[in-house]
């Protein structure tokens, strides 16, 4: 009889055996500035309203497989024209997977830029799809000639561009993105996870490009715990993707809470505006520290580099501050760290701890 070890190593695909699981660090007790969450809860009155609605939610039943009211609220928010719809996902991670599965014919390529959101590459590995990563220019803008050449050569079935990009924080040139969409034979997905902080979108361009979809998430807008993302675009695309969506991918409680929060969208946007203001302050404070280079950001986080990122990361951790160490992830991110904008007190605690670590 084979051991579990040998069975596992015989049966699991080699590329999965070679992967390390996506690492989510233990964060209890830390000032948590590692995952681009909104640090604010909603006002007490809204919390009470949500609690009352949740108290009598029909959790004995499966969720509505097609939550038309929630979808209608999102359509309204985006001002989507006729012929366009939204598809809901259990976070936008699930939508990335669904898109890749839908177009993964033998030999199909998923293309993105590097450094960018790691899930694009990880999901292509999960599902056995070829991946091509085009390096960004040194200032993290698009390297348009190389991008266009690679598109011509690889003919990617699927292109992901994070707009603004994670972990670099910048928005790519709108004109260059349009050239990429126009040159792509496959589907191009603009991942607008950080839209609330940049307020620049490709939704108005959806009607112009038959190969364009826009993806957003509610995670960065104060709903990371709900797990809700959506794709917006032509109903013809979404009807095909719909076939792959697992029937009950968004639970009763996330549907209900998201509806309440969308009814109070201005509250969330005010929080995002406050985070943007605090981002500017935090960037200034960081830039004043000797030995720190901070990059411009249109998102709710800042990318910065120091002389020894891993030592700084560990020093901050010892001081109860959790940020993201990007060192070792990609050559262009050597000695880079990413900090999420928190409350003013959290940002202050981070700056004090960083100064302390750097002067130790
Ligand atoms: N896209 C980008 C660019 C991201 O940074 C993230 C989260 N870090 C996601 C998508 C995934 O968001 P979620 O699954 O929480 O919706």
Tab-separated table of C-alpha atoms and ligand atoms in Angstrom:
chain	number	residue	atom	x	y	z
A	1	UNK	CA	0.000	0.000	0.000
A	2	UNK	CA	1.402	3.434	-1.010
A	3	UNK	CA	2.073	6.081	1.613
A	4	UNK	CA	0.042	9.285	1.586
A	5	UNK	CA	3.271	11.121	0.661
A	6	UNK	CA	3.897	9.044	-2.455
A	7	UNK	CA	0.243	9.198	-3.510
A	8	UNK	CA	0.209	12.982	-3.140
A	9	UNK	CA	3.411	13.278	-5.141
A	10	UNK	CA	2.153	10.924	-7.821
A	11	UNK	CA	-1.286	12.426	-8.267
A	12	UNK	CA	-0.895	16.165	-7.800
A	13	UNK	CA	0.273	18.053	-10.913
A	14	UNK	CA	4.002	18.897	-10.725
A	15	UNK	CA	3.406	22.635	-11.194
A	16	UNK	CA	1.102	22.592	-8.163
A	17	UNK	CA	3.658	20.625	-6.101
A	18	UNK	CA	6.216	23.295	-7.030
A	19	UNK	CA	4.000	26.179	-5.861
A	20	UNK	CA	4.108	27.760	-2.441
A	21	UNK	CA	0.669	28.599	-1.082
A	22	UNK	CA	-0.301	32.302	-1.195
A	23	UNK	CA	1.006	33.436	2.170
A	24	UNK	CA	-1.401	35.359	4.386
A	25	UNK	CA	0.501	36.263	7.559
A	26	UNK	CA	-0.981	35.946	11.060
A	27	UNK	CA	-2.089	39.490	11.872
A	28	UNK	CA	-3.749	39.307	15.313
A	29	UNK	CA	-2.566	42.134	17.575
A	30	UNK	CA	-0.750	44.016	14.813
A	31	UNK	CA	-1.443	47.413	13.312
A	32	UNK	CA	-2.452	45.876	10.007
A	33	UNK	CA	-1.205	47.847	7.020
A	34	UNK	CA	-0.429	44.967	4.677
A	35	UNK	CA	-3.564	44.188	2.667
A	36	UNK	CA	-5.062	47.418	1.291
A	37	UNK	CA	-8.088	47.226	3.556
A	38	UNK	CA	-10.161	50.284	4.439
A	39	UNK	CA	-9.372	50.944	8.128
A	40	UNK	CA	-12.828	52.351	8.882
A	41	UNK	CA	-16.088	50.676	9.839
A	42	UNK	CA	-19.330	52.287	8.700
A	43	UNK	CA	-21.176	54.691	11.065
A	44	UNK	CA	-23.008	53.115	14.023
A	45	UNK	CA	-26.476	53.872	12.601
A	46	UNK	CA	-25.645	51.941	9.435
A	47	UNK	CA	-24.090	49.111	11.461
A	48	UNK	CA	-27.382	48.865	13.384
A	49	UNK	CA	-29.389	48.824	10.163
A	50	UNK	CA	-27.198	46.037	8.789
A	51	UNK	CA	-27.434	44.081	12.053
A	52	UNK	CA	-31.235	44.278	11.950
A	53	UNK	CA	-31.329	43.082	8.339
A	54	UNK	CA	-28.876	40.255	9.030
A	55	UNK	CA	-30.886	39.135	12.077
A	56	UNK	CA	-33.778	38.036	9.894
A	57	UNK	CA	-31.863	37.047	6.754
A	58	UNK	CA	-33.008	33.715	5.279
A	59	UNK	CA	-29.748	31.853	5.923
A	60	UNK	CA	-31.605	28.526	5.897
A	61	UNK	CA	-31.968	28.982	2.118
A	62	UNK	CA	-29.395	29.000	-0.627
A	63	UNK	CA	-28.605	32.531	-1.795
A	64	UNK	CA	-30.371	34.093	-4.759
A	65	UNK	CA	-28.319	32.706	-7.667
A	66	UNK	CA	-28.989	35.849	-9.684
A	67	UNK	CA	-29.239	38.755	-7.223
A	68	UNK	CA	-30.913	41.119	-9.639
A	69	UNK	CA	-31.449	43.946	-7.133
A	70	UNK	CA	-27.775	44.015	-6.168
A	71	UNK	CA	-26.736	43.812	-9.813
A	72	UNK	CA	-29.129	46.620	-10.694
A	73	UNK	CA	-27.600	48.826	-7.997
A	74	UNK	CA	-24.127	48.181	-9.429
A	75	UNK	CA	-25.317	48.821	-12.997
A	76	UNK	CA	-26.825	52.093	-11.810
A	77	UNK	CA	-23.611	53.057	-10.007
A	78	UNK	CA	-21.605	52.519	-13.193
A	79	UNK	CA	-24.258	54.031	-15.429
A	80	UNK	CA	-23.991	51.018	-17.750
A	81	UNK	CA	-25.742	51.361	-21.103
A	82	UNK	CA	-28.175	48.778	-22.516
A	83	UNK	CA	-26.462	45.619	-23.713
A	84	UNK	CA	-23.998	45.760	-20.818
A	85	UNK	CA	-24.314	43.847	-17.590
A	86	UNK	CA	-22.408	42.805	-14.474
A	87	UNK	CA	-21.259	39.387	-13.265
A	88	UNK	CA	-20.671	38.936	-9.540
A	89	UNK	CA	-17.739	37.041	-8.088
A	90	UNK	CA	-16.627	35.849	-4.683
A	91	UNK	CA	-14.021	38.595	-4.712
A	92	UNK	CA	-12.388	39.561	-7.978
A	93	UNK	CA	-9.875	36.732	-7.508
A	94	UNK	CA	-12.664	34.353	-8.439
A	95	UNK	CA	-13.404	36.355	-11.581
A	96	UNK	CA	-9.768	36.199	-12.695
A	97	UNK	CA	-9.976	32.408	-12.401
A	98	UNK	CA	-13.269	32.255	-14.235
A	99	UNK	CA	-11.972	34.374	-17.133
A	100	UNK	CA	-8.820	32.295	-17.459
A	101	UNK	CA	-10.784	29.029	-17.428
A	102	UNK	CA	-13.140	30.337	-20.096
A	103	UNK	CA	-10.434	31.137	-22.681
A	104	UNK	CA	-7.865	28.457	-21.840
A	105	UNK	CA	-7.815	26.573	-25.139
A	106	UNK	CA	-4.674	24.460	-25.703
A	107	UNK	CA	-1.707	26.837	-26.069
A	108	UNK	CA	-3.690	29.954	-25.042
A	109	UNK	CA	-1.683	32.692	-23.322
A	110	UNK	CA	-2.535	34.951	-20.396
A	111	UNK	CA	-0.481	38.143	-20.511
A	112	UNK	CA	0.174	40.762	-17.890
A	113	UNK	CA	2.847	43.225	-16.895
A	114	UNK	CA	5.434	42.739	-14.149
A	115	UNK	CA	5.513	43.641	-11.380
A	116	UNK	CA	1.754	43.500	-10.979
A	117	UNK	CA	-0.912	41.633	-9.027
A	118	UNK	CA	0.539	38.153	-8.469
A	119	UNK	CA	-2.792	36.368	-8.821
A	120	UNK	CA	-2.789	36.720	-12.644
A	121	UNK	CA	0.288	34.516	-12.911
A	122	UNK	CA	-0.717	32.229	-10.037
A	123	UNK	CA	-4.120	31.499	-11.526
A	124	UNK	CA	-2.603	30.721	-14.916
A	125	UNK	CA	-0.430	28.153	-13.129
A	126	UNK	CA	-3.432	26.757	-11.207
A	127	UNK	CA	-5.325	26.057	-14.392
A	128	UNK	CA	-2.352	25.081	-16.590
A	129	UNK	CA	-2.479	28.135	-18.861
A	130	UNK	CA	0.625	29.640	-20.500
A	131	UNK	CA	1.653	32.945	-18.945
A	132	UNK	CA	3.649	35.826	-20.422
A	133	UNK	CA	4.836	38.676	-18.185
A	134	UNK	CA	6.065	41.897	-19.825
A	135	UNK	CA	8.391	43.946	-17.594
A	136	UNK	CA	7.303	47.518	-16.879
A	137	UNK	CA	9.682	50.373	-17.661
A	138	UNK	CA	12.009	51.463	-14.869
A	139	UNK	CA	9.559	54.134	-13.659
A	140	UNK	CA	6.799	51.454	-13.605
A	141	UNK	CA	5.035	52.910	-16.635
A	142	UNK	CA	4.104	50.583	-19.516
A	143	UNK	CA	6.907	49.630	-21.870
A	144	UNK	CA	4.625	50.113	-24.844
A	145	UNK	CA	6.931	48.925	-27.686
A	146	UNK	CA	7.755	45.674	-25.850
A	147	UNK	CA	4.134	45.249	-24.863
A	148	UNK	CA	2.943	45.637	-28.473
A	149	UNK	CA	5.671	43.324	-29.764
A	150	UNK	CA	4.739	40.660	-27.210
A	151	UNK	CA	1.056	40.945	-28.056
A	152	UNK	CA	1.902	40.540	-31.743
A	153	UNK	CA	4.067	37.474	-31.027
A	154	UNK	CA	2.038	35.708	-28.312
A	155	UNK	CA	-1.472	36.677	-29.428
A	156	UNK	CA	-2.708	36.440	-25.823
A	157	UNK	CA	-6.255	35.221	-25.325
A	158	UNK	CA	-6.438	37.266	-22.137
A	159	UNK	CA	-4.627	40.419	-20.955
A	160	UNK	CA	-4.906	41.786	-17.410
A	161	UNK	CA	-3.913	45.355	-16.610
A	162	UNK	CA	-4.381	46.613	-13.061
A	163	UNK	CA	-5.415	50.284	-13.245
A	164	UNK	CA	-3.966	51.597	-10.863
A	165	UNK	CA	-1.354	48.878	-10.665
A	166	UNK	CA	-0.611	46.839	-7.537
A	167	UNK	CA	2.036	46.934	-6.019
A	168	UNK	CA	3.442	49.989	-7.805
A	169	UNK	CA	0.411	52.253	-7.186
A	170	UNK	CA	0.569	54.171	-10.489
A	171	UNK	CA	-2.043	54.580	-13.203
A	172	UNK	CA	-0.774	53.645	-16.659
A	173	UNK	CA	-1.189	56.137	-19.490
A	174	UNK	CA	-4.791	55.942	-20.688
A	175	UNK	CA	-3.683	56.441	-24.274
A	176	UNK	CA	-1.164	53.566	-24.065
A	177	UNK	CA	-3.758	51.273	-22.518
A	178	UNK	CA	-6.078	52.114	-25.416
A	179	UNK	CA	-3.349	51.192	-27.889
A	180	UNK	CA	-2.945	47.865	-26.106
A	181	UNK	CA	-6.686	47.170	-26.225
A	182	UNK	CA	-6.784	48.059	-29.929
A	183	UNK	CA	-3.755	45.849	-30.706
A	184	UNK	CA	-4.994	42.830	-28.711
A	185	UNK	CA	-6.665	39.979	-30.561
A	186	UNK	CA	-7.947	38.618	-27.229
A	187	UNK	CA	-9.920	39.870	-24.272
A	188	UNK	CA	-8.425	42.761	-22.267
A	189	UNK	CA	-9.537	43.131	-18.651
A	190	UNK	CA	-8.910	46.413	-16.871
A	191	UNK	CA	-8.692	45.540	-13.179
A	192	UNK	CA	-9.925	48.655	-11.399
A	193	UNK	CA	-9.603	47.287	-7.856
A	194	UNK	CA	-8.365	50.698	-6.628
A	195	UNK	CA	-10.871	52.780	-8.574
A	196	UNK	CA	-12.238	54.478	-5.433
A	197	UNK	CA	-8.879	56.177	-4.919
A	198	UNK	CA	-8.013	56.997	-8.533
A	199	UNK	CA	-11.509	57.793	-9.906
A	200	UNK	CA	-10.310	57.127	-13.427
A	201	UNK	CA	-12.051	54.334	-15.282
A	202	UNK	CA	-12.376	52.464	-18.553
A	203	UNK	CA	-16.110	51.915	-18.022
A	204	UNK	CA	-16.898	54.821	-20.402
A	205	UNK	CA	-14.783	53.061	-23.089
A	206	UNK	CA	-16.596	49.711	-22.802
A	207	UNK	CA	-18.927	50.427	-25.707
A	208	UNK	CA	-16.027	51.327	-27.988
A	209	UNK	CA	-13.994	48.120	-27.673
A	210	UNK	CA	-15.591	44.709	-28.272
A	211	UNK	CA	-12.676	42.999	-26.456
A	212	UNK	CA	-12.787	45.071	-23.247
A	213	UNK	CA	-14.150	44.149	-19.816
A	214	UNK	CA	-13.740	46.099	-16.570
A	215	UNK	CA	-13.317	44.333	-13.243
A	216	UNK	CA	-13.778	45.930	-9.830
A	217	UNK	CA	-13.857	44.768	-6.247
A	218	UNK	CA	-15.574	46.124	-3.155
A	219	UNK	CA	-12.667	44.889	-1.028
A	220	UNK	CA	-10.727	48.154	-0.963
A	221	UNK	CA	-13.856	50.236	-0.412
A	222	UNK	CA	-14.535	48.856	3.059
A	223	UNK	CA	-15.987	45.439	2.230
A	224	UNK	CA	-12.956	43.117	2.122
A	225	UNK	CA	-14.718	40.775	4.535
A	226	UNK	CA	-17.723	40.343	2.252
A	227	UNK	CA	-15.763	38.940	-0.723
A	228	UNK	CA	-17.512	40.641	-3.600
A	229	UNK	CA	-16.153	41.644	-6.980
A	230	UNK	CA	-17.736	42.174	-10.380
A	231	UNK	CA	-17.047	42.231	-14.072
A	232	UNK	CA	-18.767	44.805	-16.241
A	233	UNK	CA	-19.129	44.658	-20.002
A	234	UNK	CA	-21.079	43.247	-22.905
A	235	UNK	CA	-23.828	40.779	-21.982
A	236	UNK	CA	-22.513	38.544	-24.776
A	237	UNK	CA	-19.231	37.990	-22.888
A	238	UNK	CA	-20.905	37.739	-19.511
A	239	UNK	CA	-23.482	35.167	-20.675
A	240	UNK	CA	-20.636	32.781	-21.556
A	241	UNK	CA	-18.751	33.431	-18.317
A	242	UNK	CA	-21.993	32.970	-16.386
A	243	UNK	CA	-21.972	29.287	-17.393
A	244	UNK	CA	-18.741	28.771	-15.444
A	245	UNK	CA	-19.820	30.647	-12.333
A	246	UNK	CA	-20.653	28.290	-9.474
A	247	UNK	CA	-24.352	28.807	-8.761
A	248	UNK	CA	-24.146	30.145	-5.201
A	249	UNK	CA	-20.810	31.968	-5.284
A	250	UNK	CA	-22.070	35.020	-3.377
A	251	UNK	CA	-23.722	34.149	-0.067
A	252	UNK	CA	-26.953	35.469	1.453
A	253	UNK	CA	-25.172	37.744	3.948
A	254	UNK	CA	-22.690	39.348	1.511
A	255	UNK	CA	-25.571	40.068	-0.898
A	256	UNK	CA	-27.640	41.661	1.799
A	257	UNK	CA	-24.851	43.720	3.370
A	258	UNK	CA	-23.525	44.875	-0.010
A	259	UNK	CA	-26.987	46.151	-0.946
A	260	UNK	CA	-27.184	48.177	2.272
A	261	UNK	CA	-23.701	49.554	1.748
A	262	UNK	CA	-24.394	50.490	-1.858
A	263	UNK	CA	-27.487	52.368	-0.694
A	264	UNK	CA	-25.024	54.355	1.392
A	265	UNK	CA	-22.316	54.630	-1.229
A	266	UNK	CA	-21.461	58.291	-0.397
A	267	UNK	CA	-20.358	57.165	3.091
A	268	UNK	CA	-17.818	54.800	1.517
A	269	UNK	CA	-16.658	57.393	-0.985
A	270	UNK	CA	-16.099	59.894	1.830
A	271	UNK	CA	-13.934	57.309	3.567
A	272	UNK	CA	-11.993	56.798	0.328
A	273	UNK	CA	-11.500	60.574	0.011
A	274	UNK	CA	-10.198	60.735	3.568
A	275	UNK	CA	-7.796	57.866	2.780
A	276	UNK	CA	-6.585	59.755	-0.296
A	277	UNK	CA	-5.846	62.848	1.788
A	278	UNK	CA	-4.031	60.741	4.358
A	279	UNK	CA	-2.094	59.032	1.559
A	280	UNK	CA	-0.686	62.425	0.539
A	281	UNK	CA	0.339	63.186	4.129
A	282	UNK	CA	1.892	59.769	4.571
A	283	UNK	CA	3.820	60.104	1.293
A	284	UNK	CA	5.216	63.455	2.437
A	285	UNK	CA	6.211	62.063	5.835
A	286	UNK	CA	7.889	59.058	4.187
A	287	UNK	CA	9.754	61.202	1.675
A	288	UNK	CA	11.207	63.276	4.522
A	289	UNK	CA	12.913	60.233	6.051
A	290	UNK	CA	16.532	59.844	4.954
A	291	UNK	CA	17.149	56.578	3.124
A	292	UNK	CA	13.522	56.165	1.996
A	293	UNK	CA	12.396	56.516	-1.610
A	294	UNK	CA	8.632	56.702	-2.016
A	295	UNK	CA	6.797	56.290	-5.320
A	296	UNK	CA	3.711	58.267	-6.398
A	297	UNK	CA	0.426	56.418	-5.828
A	298	UNK	CA	-3.164	56.664	-7.047
A	299	UNK	CA	-4.259	53.809	-4.778
A	300	UNK	CA	-4.703	53.313	-1.009
A	301	UNK	CA	-1.123	52.174	-0.480
A	302	UNK	CA	2.401	53.437	-1.025
A	303	UNK	CA	5.378	51.627	-2.479
A	304	UNK	CA	8.693	52.612	-0.970
A	305	UNK	CA	12.276	51.395	-1.027
A	306	UNK	CA	14.911	51.309	1.676
A	307	UNK	CA	18.417	49.925	1.930
A	308	UNK	CA	17.485	46.634	3.572
A	309	UNK	CA	13.764	45.969	3.171
A	310	UNK	CA	13.668	42.637	4.962
A	311	UNK	CA	15.410	44.032	8.057
A	312	UNK	CA	13.024	47.017	8.055
A	313	UNK	CA	9.994	44.725	7.601
A	314	UNK	CA	11.085	42.567	10.548
A	315	UNK	CA	11.937	45.612	12.659
A	316	UNK	CA	8.450	47.022	12.042
A	317	UNK	CA	6.914	43.669	12.892
A	318	UNK	CA	8.754	43.619	16.215
A	319	UNK	CA	7.158	47.015	16.821
A	320	UNK	CA	3.711	45.601	16.079
A	321	UNK	CA	3.336	47.037	12.569
A	322	UNK	CA	2.532	44.681	9.724
A	323	UNK	CA	3.230	45.876	6.178
A	324	UNK	CA	4.109	43.918	3.013
A	325	UNK	CA	7.677	42.932	2.210
A	326	UNK	CA	8.054	42.791	-1.577
A	327	UNK	CA	11.761	42.071	-1.519
A	328	UNK	CA	12.558	38.910	-3.461
A	329	UNK	CA	9.205	38.815	-5.256
A	330	UNK	CA	10.432	40.475	-8.468
A	331	UNK	CA	13.843	41.940	-9.425
A	332	UNK	CA	12.315	45.406	-9.900
A	333	UNK	CA	11.033	45.274	-6.311
A	334	UNK	CA	14.358	44.592	-4.629
A	335	UNK	CA	14.321	46.304	-1.226
A	336	UNK	CA	10.762	47.528	-1.752
A	337	UNK	CA	7.986	47.558	0.829
A	338	UNK	CA	4.290	48.370	0.513
A	339	UNK	CA	2.274	50.080	3.196
A	340	UNK	CA	-1.506	50.457	3.170
A	341	UNK	CA	-2.850	53.844	4.237
A	342	UNK	CA	-4.485	53.376	7.648
A	343	UNK	CA	-6.120	55.765	10.099
A	344	UNK	CA	-4.080	58.882	10.979
A	345	UNK	CA	-3.063	57.221	14.279
A	346	UNK	CA	-1.956	54.043	12.512
A	347	UNK	CA	-0.005	56.029	9.931
A	348	UNK	CA	1.677	58.013	12.684
A	349	UNK	CA	2.560	54.808	14.587
A	350	UNK	CA	4.028	53.391	11.363
A	351	UNK	CA	6.159	56.498	10.697
A	352	UNK	CA	7.446	56.591	14.297
A	353	UNK	CA	8.294	52.867	14.183
A	354	UNK	CA	9.989	53.224	10.788
A	355	UNK	CA	12.146	56.117	12.011
A	356	UNK	CA	13.010	54.033	15.046
A	357	UNK	CA	13.963	50.985	12.947
A	358	UNK	CA	16.037	53.038	10.519
A	359	UNK	CA	17.961	54.799	13.281
A	360	UNK	CA	18.556	51.616	15.317
B	1	LIG	N1	-6.923	43.019	-8.298
B	1	LIG	C1	-5.951	43.709	-7.717
B	1	LIG	C2	-5.117	44.631	-8.553
B	1	LIG	C3	-5.697	43.570	-6.348
B	1	LIG	O1	-4.696	44.243	-5.792
B	1	LIG	C4	-6.507	42.692	-5.582
B	1	LIG	C5	-6.324	42.473	-4.106
B	1	LIG	N2	-5.104	42.639	-3.585
B	1	LIG	C6	-7.507	41.985	-6.248
B	1	LIG	C7	-7.704	42.179	-7.598
B	1	LIG	C8	-8.362	40.963	-5.548
B	1	LIG	O2	-9.355	41.536	-4.792
B	1	LIG	P1	-10.538	40.695	-4.158
B	1	LIG	O3	-10.351	39.252	-4.505
B	1	LIG	O4	-10.452	40.969	-2.704
B	1	LIG	O5	-11.775	41.251	-4.775
